[in-house]
Short mmCIF file of C-alpha atoms in Angstrom, two decimals:
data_model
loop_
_atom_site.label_atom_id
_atom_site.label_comp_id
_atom_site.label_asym_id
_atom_site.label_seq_id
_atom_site.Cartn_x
_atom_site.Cartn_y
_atom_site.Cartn_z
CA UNK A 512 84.64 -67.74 -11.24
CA UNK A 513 81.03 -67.60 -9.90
CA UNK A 514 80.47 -64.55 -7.25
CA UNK A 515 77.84 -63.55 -4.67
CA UNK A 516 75.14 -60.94 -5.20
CA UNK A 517 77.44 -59.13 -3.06
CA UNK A 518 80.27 -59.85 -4.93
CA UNK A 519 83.31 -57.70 -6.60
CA UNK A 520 82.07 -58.22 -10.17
CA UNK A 521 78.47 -56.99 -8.82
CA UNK A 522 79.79 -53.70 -7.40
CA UNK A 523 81.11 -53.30 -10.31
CA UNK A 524 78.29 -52.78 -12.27
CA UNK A 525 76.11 -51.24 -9.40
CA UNK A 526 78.63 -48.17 -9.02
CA UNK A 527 78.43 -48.47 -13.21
CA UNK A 528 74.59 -47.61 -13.00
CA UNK A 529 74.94 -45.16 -10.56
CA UNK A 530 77.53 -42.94 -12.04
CA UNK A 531 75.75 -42.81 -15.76
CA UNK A 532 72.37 -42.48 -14.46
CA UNK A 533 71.08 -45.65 -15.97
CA UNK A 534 69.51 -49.41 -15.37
CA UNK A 535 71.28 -52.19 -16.23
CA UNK A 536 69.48 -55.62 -16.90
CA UNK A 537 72.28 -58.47 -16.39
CA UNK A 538 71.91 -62.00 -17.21
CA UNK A 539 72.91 -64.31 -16.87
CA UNK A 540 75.06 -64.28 -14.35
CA UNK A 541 76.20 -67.51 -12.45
CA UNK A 542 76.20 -66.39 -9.00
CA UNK A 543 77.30 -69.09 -6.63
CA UNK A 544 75.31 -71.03 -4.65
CA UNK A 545 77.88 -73.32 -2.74
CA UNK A 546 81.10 -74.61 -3.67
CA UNK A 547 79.77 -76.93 -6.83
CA UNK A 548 76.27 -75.31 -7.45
CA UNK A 549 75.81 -71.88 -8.87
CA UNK A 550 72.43 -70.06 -10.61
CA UNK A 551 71.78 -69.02 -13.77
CA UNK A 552 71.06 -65.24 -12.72
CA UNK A 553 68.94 -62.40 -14.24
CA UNK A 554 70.05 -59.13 -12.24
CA UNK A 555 68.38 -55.70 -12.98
CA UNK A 556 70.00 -53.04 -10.88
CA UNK A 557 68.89 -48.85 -10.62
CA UNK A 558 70.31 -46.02 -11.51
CA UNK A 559 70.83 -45.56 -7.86
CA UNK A 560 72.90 -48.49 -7.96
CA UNK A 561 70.29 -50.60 -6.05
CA UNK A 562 69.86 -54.36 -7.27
CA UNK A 563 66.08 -54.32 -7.85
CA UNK A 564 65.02 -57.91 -8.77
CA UNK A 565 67.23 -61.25 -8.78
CA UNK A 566 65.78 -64.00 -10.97
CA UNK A 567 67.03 -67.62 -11.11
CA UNK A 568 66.23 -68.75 -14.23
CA UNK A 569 63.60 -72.09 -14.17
CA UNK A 570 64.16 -73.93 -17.71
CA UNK A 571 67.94 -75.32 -17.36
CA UNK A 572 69.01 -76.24 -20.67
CA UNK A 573 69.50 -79.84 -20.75
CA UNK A 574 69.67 -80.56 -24.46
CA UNK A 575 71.26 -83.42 -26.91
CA UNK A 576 69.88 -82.76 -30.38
CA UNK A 577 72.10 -84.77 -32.87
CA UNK A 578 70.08 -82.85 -35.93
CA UNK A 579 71.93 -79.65 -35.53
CA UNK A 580 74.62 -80.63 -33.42
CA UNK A 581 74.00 -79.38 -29.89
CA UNK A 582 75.03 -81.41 -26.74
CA UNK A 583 74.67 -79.32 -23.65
CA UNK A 584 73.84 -80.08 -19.71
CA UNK A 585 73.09 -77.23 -17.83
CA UNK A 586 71.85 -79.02 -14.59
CA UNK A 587 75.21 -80.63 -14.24
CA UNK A 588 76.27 -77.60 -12.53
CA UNK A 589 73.28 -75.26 -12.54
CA UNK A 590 70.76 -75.31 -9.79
CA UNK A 591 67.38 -74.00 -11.23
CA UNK A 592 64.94 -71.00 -10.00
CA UNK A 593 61.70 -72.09 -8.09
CA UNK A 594 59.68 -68.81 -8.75
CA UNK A 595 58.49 -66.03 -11.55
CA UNK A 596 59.62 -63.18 -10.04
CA UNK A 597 57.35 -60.03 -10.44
CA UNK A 598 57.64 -57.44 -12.97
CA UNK A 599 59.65 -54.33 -11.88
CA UNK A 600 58.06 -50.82 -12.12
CA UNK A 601 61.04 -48.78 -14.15
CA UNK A 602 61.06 -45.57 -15.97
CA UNK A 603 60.26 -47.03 -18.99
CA UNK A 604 57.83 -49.67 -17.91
CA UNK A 605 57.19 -52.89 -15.89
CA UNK A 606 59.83 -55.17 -16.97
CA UNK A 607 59.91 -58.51 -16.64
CA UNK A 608 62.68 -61.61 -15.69
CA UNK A 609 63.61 -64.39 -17.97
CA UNK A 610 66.99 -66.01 -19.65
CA UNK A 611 67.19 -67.65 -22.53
CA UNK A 612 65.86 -71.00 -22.68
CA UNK A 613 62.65 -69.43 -20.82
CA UNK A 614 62.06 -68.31 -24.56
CA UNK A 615 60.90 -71.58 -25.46
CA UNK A 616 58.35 -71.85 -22.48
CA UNK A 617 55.37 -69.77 -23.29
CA UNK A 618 53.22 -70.45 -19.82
CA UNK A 619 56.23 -68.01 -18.26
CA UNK A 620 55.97 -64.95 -20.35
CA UNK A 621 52.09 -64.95 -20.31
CA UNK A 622 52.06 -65.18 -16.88
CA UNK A 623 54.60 -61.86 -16.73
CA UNK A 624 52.36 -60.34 -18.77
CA UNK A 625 48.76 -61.18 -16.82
CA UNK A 626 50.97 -59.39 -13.76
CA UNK A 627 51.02 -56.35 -16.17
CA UNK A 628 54.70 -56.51 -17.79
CA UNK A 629 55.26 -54.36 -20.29
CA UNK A 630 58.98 -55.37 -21.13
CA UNK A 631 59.54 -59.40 -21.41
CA UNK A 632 63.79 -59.73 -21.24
CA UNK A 633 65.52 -62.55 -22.60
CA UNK A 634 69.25 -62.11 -22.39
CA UNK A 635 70.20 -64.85 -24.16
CA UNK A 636 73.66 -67.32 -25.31
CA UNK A 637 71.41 -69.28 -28.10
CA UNK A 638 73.53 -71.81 -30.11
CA UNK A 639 74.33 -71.22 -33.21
CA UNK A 640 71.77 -73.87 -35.09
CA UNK A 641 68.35 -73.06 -33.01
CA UNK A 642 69.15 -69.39 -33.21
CA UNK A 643 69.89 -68.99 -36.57
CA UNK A 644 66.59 -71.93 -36.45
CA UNK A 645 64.15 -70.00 -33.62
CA UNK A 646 65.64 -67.01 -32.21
CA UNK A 647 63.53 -64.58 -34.66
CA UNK A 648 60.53 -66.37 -34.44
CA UNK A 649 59.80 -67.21 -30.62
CA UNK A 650 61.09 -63.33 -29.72
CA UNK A 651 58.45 -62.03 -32.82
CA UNK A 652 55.58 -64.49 -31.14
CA UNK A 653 56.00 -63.97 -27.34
CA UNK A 654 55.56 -60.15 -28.43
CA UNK A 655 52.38 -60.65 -30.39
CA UNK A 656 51.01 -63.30 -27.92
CA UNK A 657 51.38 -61.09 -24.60
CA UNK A 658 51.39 -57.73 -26.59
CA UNK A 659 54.69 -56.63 -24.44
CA UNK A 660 58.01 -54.95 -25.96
CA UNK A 661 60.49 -57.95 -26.05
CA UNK A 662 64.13 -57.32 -25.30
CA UNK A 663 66.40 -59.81 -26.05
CA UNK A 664 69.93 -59.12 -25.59
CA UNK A 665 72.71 -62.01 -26.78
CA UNK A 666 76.09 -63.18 -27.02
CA UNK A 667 77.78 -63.89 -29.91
CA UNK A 668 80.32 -65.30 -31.47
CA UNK A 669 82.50 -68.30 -30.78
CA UNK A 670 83.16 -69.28 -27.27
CA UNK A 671 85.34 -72.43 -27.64
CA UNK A 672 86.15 -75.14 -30.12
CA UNK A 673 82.62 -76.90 -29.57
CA UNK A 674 80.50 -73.87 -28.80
CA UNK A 675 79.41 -70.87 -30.74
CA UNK A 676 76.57 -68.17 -29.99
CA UNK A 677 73.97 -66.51 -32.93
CA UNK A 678 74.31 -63.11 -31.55
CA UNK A 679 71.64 -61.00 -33.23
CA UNK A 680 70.72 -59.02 -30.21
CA UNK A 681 67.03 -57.43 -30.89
CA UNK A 682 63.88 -55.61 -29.62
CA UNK A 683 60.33 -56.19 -30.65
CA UNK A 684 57.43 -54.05 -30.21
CA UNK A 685 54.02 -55.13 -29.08
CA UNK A 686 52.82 -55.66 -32.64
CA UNK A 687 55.23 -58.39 -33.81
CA UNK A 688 57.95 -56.11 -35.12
CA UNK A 689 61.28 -55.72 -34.87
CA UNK A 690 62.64 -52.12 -34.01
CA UNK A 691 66.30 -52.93 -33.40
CA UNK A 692 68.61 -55.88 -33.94
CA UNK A 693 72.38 -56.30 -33.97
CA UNK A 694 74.59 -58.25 -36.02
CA UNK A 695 76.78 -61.25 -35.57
CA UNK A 696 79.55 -59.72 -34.30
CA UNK A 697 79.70 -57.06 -30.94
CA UNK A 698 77.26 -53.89 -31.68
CA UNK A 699 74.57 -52.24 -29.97
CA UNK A 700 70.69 -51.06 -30.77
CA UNK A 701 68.86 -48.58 -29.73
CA UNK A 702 64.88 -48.66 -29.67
CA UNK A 703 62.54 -46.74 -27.54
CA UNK A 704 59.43 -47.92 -25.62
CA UNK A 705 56.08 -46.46 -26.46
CA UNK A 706 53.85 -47.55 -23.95
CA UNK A 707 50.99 -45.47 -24.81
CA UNK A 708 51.51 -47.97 -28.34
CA UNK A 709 51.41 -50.83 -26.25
CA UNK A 710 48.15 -49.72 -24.95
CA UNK A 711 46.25 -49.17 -27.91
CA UNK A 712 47.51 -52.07 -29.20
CA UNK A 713 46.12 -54.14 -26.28
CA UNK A 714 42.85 -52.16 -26.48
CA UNK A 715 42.52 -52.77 -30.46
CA UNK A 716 42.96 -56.33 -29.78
CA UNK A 717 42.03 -57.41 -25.90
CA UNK A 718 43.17 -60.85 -26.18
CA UNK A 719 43.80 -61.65 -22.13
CA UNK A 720 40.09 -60.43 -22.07
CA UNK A 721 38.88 -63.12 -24.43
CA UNK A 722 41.40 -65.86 -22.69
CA UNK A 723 38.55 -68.83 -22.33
CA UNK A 724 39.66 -69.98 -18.61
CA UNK A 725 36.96 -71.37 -17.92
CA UNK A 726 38.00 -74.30 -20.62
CA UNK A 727 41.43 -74.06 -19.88
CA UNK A 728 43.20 -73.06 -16.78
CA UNK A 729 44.61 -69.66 -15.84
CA UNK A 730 48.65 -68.79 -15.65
CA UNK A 731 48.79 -67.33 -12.12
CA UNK A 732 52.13 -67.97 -10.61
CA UNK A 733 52.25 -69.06 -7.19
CA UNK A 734 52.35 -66.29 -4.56
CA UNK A 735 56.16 -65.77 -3.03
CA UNK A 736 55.48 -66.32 0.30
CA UNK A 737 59.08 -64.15 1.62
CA UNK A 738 57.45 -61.44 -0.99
CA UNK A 739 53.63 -61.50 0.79
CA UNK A 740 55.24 -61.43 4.06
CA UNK A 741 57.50 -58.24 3.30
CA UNK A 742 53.86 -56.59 2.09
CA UNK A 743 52.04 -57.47 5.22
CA UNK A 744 55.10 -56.06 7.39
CA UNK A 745 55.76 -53.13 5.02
CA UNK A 746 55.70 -49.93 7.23
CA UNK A 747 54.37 -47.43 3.76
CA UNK A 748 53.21 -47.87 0.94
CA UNK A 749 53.87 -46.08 -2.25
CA UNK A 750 50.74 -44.22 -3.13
CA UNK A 751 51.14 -42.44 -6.69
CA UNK A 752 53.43 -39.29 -5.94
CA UNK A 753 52.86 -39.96 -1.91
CA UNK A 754 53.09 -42.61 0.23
CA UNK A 755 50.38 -44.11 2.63
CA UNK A 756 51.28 -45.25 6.64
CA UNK A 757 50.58 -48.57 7.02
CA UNK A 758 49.15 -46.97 10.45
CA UNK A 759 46.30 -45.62 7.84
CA UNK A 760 45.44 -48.91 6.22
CA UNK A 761 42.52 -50.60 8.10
CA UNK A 762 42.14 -53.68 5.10
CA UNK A 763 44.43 -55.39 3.28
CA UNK A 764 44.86 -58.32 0.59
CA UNK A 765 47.67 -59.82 -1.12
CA UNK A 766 47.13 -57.16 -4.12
CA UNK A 767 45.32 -54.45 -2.86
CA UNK A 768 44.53 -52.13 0.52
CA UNK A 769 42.03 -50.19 1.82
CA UNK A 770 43.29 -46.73 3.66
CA UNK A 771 41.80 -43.84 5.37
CA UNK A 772 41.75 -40.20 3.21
CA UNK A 773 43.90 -36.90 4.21
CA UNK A 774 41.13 -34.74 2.74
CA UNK A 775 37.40 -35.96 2.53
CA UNK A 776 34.39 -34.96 1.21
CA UNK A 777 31.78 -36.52 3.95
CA UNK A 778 32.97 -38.18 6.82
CA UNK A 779 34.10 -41.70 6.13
CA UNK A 780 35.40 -40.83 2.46
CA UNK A 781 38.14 -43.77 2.37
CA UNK A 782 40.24 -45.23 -0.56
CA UNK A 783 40.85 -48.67 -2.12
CA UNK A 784 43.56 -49.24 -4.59
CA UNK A 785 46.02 -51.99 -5.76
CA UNK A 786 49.32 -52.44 -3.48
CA UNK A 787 51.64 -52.24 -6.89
CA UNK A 788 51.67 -48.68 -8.78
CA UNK A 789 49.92 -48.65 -11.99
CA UNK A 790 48.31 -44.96 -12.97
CA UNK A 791 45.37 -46.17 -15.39
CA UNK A 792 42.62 -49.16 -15.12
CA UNK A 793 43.66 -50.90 -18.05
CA UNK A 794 47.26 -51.64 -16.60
CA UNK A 795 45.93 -53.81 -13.85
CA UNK A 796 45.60 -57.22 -14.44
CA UNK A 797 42.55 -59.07 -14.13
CA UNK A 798 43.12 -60.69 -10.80
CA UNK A 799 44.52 -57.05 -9.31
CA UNK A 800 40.91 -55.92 -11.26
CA UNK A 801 38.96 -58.53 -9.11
CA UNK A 802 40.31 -58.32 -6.04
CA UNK A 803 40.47 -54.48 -5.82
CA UNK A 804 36.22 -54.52 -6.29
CA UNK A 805 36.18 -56.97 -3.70
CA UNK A 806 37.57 -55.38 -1.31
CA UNK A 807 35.44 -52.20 -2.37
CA UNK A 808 32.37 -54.38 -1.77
CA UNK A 809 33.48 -55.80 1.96
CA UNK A 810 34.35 -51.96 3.01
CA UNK A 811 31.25 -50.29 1.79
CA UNK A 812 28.92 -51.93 4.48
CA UNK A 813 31.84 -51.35 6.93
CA UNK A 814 31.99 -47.53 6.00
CA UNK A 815 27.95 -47.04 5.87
CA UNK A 816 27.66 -48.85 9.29
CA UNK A 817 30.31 -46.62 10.73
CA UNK A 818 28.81 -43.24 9.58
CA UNK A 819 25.19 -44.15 9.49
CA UNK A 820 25.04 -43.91 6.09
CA UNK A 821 22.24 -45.78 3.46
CA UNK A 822 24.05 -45.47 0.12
CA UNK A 823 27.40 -45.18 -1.12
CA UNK A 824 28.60 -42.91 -4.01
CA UNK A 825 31.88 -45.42 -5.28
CA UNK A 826 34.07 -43.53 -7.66
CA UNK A 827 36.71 -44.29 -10.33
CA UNK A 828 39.10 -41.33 -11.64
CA UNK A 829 40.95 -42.79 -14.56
CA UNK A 830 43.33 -40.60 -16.06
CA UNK A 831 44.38 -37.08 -15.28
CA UNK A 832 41.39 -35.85 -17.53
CA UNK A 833 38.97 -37.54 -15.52
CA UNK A 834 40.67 -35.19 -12.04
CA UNK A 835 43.29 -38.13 -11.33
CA UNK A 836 45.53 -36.07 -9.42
CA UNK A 837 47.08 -39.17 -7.65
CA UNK A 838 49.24 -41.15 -10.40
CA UNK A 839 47.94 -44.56 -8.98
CA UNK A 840 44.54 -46.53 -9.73
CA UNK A 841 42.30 -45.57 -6.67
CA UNK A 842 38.45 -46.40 -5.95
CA UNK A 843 36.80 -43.11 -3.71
CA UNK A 844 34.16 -44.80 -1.68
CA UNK A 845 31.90 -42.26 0.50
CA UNK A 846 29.28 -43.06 2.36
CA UNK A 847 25.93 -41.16 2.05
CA UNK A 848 23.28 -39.74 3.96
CA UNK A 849 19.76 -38.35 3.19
CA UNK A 850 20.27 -34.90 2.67
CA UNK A 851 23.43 -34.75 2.71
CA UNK A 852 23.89 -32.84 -0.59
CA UNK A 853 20.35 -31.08 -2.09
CA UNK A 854 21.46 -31.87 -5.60
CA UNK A 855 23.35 -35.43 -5.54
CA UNK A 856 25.56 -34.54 -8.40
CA UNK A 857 26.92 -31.89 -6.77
CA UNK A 858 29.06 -34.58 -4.77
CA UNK A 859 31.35 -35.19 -7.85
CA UNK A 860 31.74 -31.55 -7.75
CA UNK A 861 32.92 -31.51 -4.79
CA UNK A 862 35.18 -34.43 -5.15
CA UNK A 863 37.31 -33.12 -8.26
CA UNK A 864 37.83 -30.37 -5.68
CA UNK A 865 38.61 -31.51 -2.63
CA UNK A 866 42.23 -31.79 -2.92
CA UNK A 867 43.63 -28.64 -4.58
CA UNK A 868 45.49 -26.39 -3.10
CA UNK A 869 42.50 -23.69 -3.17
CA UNK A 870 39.86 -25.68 -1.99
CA UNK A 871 37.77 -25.47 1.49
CA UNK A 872 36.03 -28.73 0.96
CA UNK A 873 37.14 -30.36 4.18
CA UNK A 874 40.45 -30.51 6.35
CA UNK A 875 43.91 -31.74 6.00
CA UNK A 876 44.17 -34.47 8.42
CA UNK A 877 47.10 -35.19 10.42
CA UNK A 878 48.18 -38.56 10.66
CA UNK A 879 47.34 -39.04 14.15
CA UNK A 880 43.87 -38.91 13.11
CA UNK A 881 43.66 -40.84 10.16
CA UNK A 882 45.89 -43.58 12.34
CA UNK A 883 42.73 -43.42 15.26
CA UNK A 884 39.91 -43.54 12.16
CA UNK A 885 41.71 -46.67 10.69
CA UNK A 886 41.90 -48.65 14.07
CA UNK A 887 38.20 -47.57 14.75
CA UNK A 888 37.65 -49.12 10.82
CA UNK A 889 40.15 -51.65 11.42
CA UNK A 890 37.87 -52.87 14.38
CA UNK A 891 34.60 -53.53 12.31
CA UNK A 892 36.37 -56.07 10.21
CA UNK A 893 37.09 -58.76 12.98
#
């Protein structure tokens, strides 16, 4: 019965999404692998009807506990995942990939949630005896350990003379508590996603901050090397509202790039942010965090050289308050000169100003030109 990603069953649910207008997070799904080998599947799909993430799910549920009466093989047919895939950016939040036995495994879910998930998914077939056991309890502490929303959708219900499934469907908020469950038999619940709660909640109580790694080691997953490829050849990049030429970008990292600016303030006024979309500072993780000032540190000297400059003003708008007008975490680096501005504060004037639609401070820049400053930039890196 096991189908391709690009199978009937699949289309199915892709033209589903795209005719109500919603995502649909499917797992899991045994898509087939060859003719005796298929994997345990976590599909999320648009509301365009695009498949946005696949996930093969790692823990295979290989299982013979005679205290509750559970006797199950899943590698006898199941070939297992070999990555954590990303979280996906959605209208509700970054959600991440897992299936069911991945519960059990905490290493996975805190390293979704040190790559900024805000949504941990479990869809789930628990047996009877360790969900009516564990199912509660591991979905209530994965939410409190990684402060994320868990969703945990689940069959139920008896599937055959030897099997039956707990059911009880739920969502859990940051805090630990659960805002929507279903029954035993087939129901649905309804929650909603508060992100801004998620972020006071991991402001109040900034546990990944306090994480002691330098006593025990970090949860970084390893890099997918198709995935870091797909970056480095990407032709744009998404930018906020806008998008950014990869003919623009004269540096670039695994998490982050450096670009040259459409509108600037003094000549060499460039821009460092992370390559994945997150609008405030606290949504970045701390490796995004690290490597973005990095970066800001190897193109300062580069920028100063270029323009003859002695100092750099290095600026940080975080939040729409602070004149974010670009919905995307973004450092301003310009490089100064003496004189350049009689009163030096005047500069951040300047720079909440720059881009409006009113403002004279600078030109609009054509591509063209901001293609021929970033090869010039591009240059004093080698």
């Amino acid at each position: 019965m096991a189908e391709s990603l690009d199978g009937p069953l699949l289309e199915q649910y892709k033209n589903l999404a795209k005719s109500f207008g919603v995502w649909l997070s499917l797992g899991g799904l045994h898509i087939k692998v060859d003719d005796e080998t298929v994997s345990n599947t976590h599909v999320l799909i648009s509301s365009n009807g695009e498949i946005k993430s696949t996930y093969s799910k790692l823990h295979l549920f290989d299982v013979d506990c005679k205290e509750v009466n559970v006797c199950l093989k899943e590698s006898s047919y199941c070939k297992p995942g070999d990555k954590i895939v990303p979280p996906v950016a959605t209208p509700v939040g970054n959600v991440a990939l897992s299936i069911c036995y991945d519960l059990r495994f905490p290493e996975l879910s805190t390293s979704l949630a040190m790559q900024n998930a805000h949504i941990l998914t479990f869809p789930s077939a628990f047996t009877y005896a360790t969900g009516k056991a564990h199912w509660e309890p591991l979905l209530r502490a994965r939410a409190i350990e990684n402060q994320c929303y868990v969703v945990a959708a689940a069959q139920s219900g008896k599937h055959n003379d030897k099997r039956t499934s707990w059911g009880h469907a739920m969502v859990v908020d940051p805090w630990g508590t659960v805002i929507g469950e279903c029954s035993e038999v087939n129901n649905i619940a309804v929650a909603e996603i508060d992100l801004e709660f998620l972020r006071r909640t991991r402001l109040s109580m900034p546990v990944f901050e306090h994480r002691r790694n330098d006593v025990y080691p970090a949860l970084w997953p390893k890099l997918d090397s198709d995935a870091v490829a797909n970056h480095q050849e990407s032709e744009t990049y998404k930018f906020g509202q806008v998008t950014v030429k990869s003919s623009g970008v004269f540096s670039k990292t695994d998490l982050t790039i450096a670009f040259t600016n459409k509108k600037c303030v003094v000549p060499g006024h460039v821009l460092v942010s992370p390559i994945r979309c997150v609008q405030r500072m606290s949504e970045l993780t701390v490796k995004e965090v690290s490597d973005m000032f990095a970066l800001v540190s190897k193109v300062i000297p580069i920028v100063e050289k270029a323009y003859n400059g002695t100092s750099s003003t290095v600026v940080v708008q975080d939040g729409k308050d602070a004149g974010q007008t670009i919905q995307h975490v973004h450092v301003h680096i310009l490089p100064r000169r003496p004189g350049d501005y009689l009163n030096n504060d005047d500069i951040y004037r300047d720079l909440a100003k720059h881009d409006k639609a009113d403002s004279t401070i600078g030109q609009w820049r054509s591509e063209e030109e901001m293609a021929q400053e970033a090869d010039f930039l591009r240059k004093l890196f080698v």
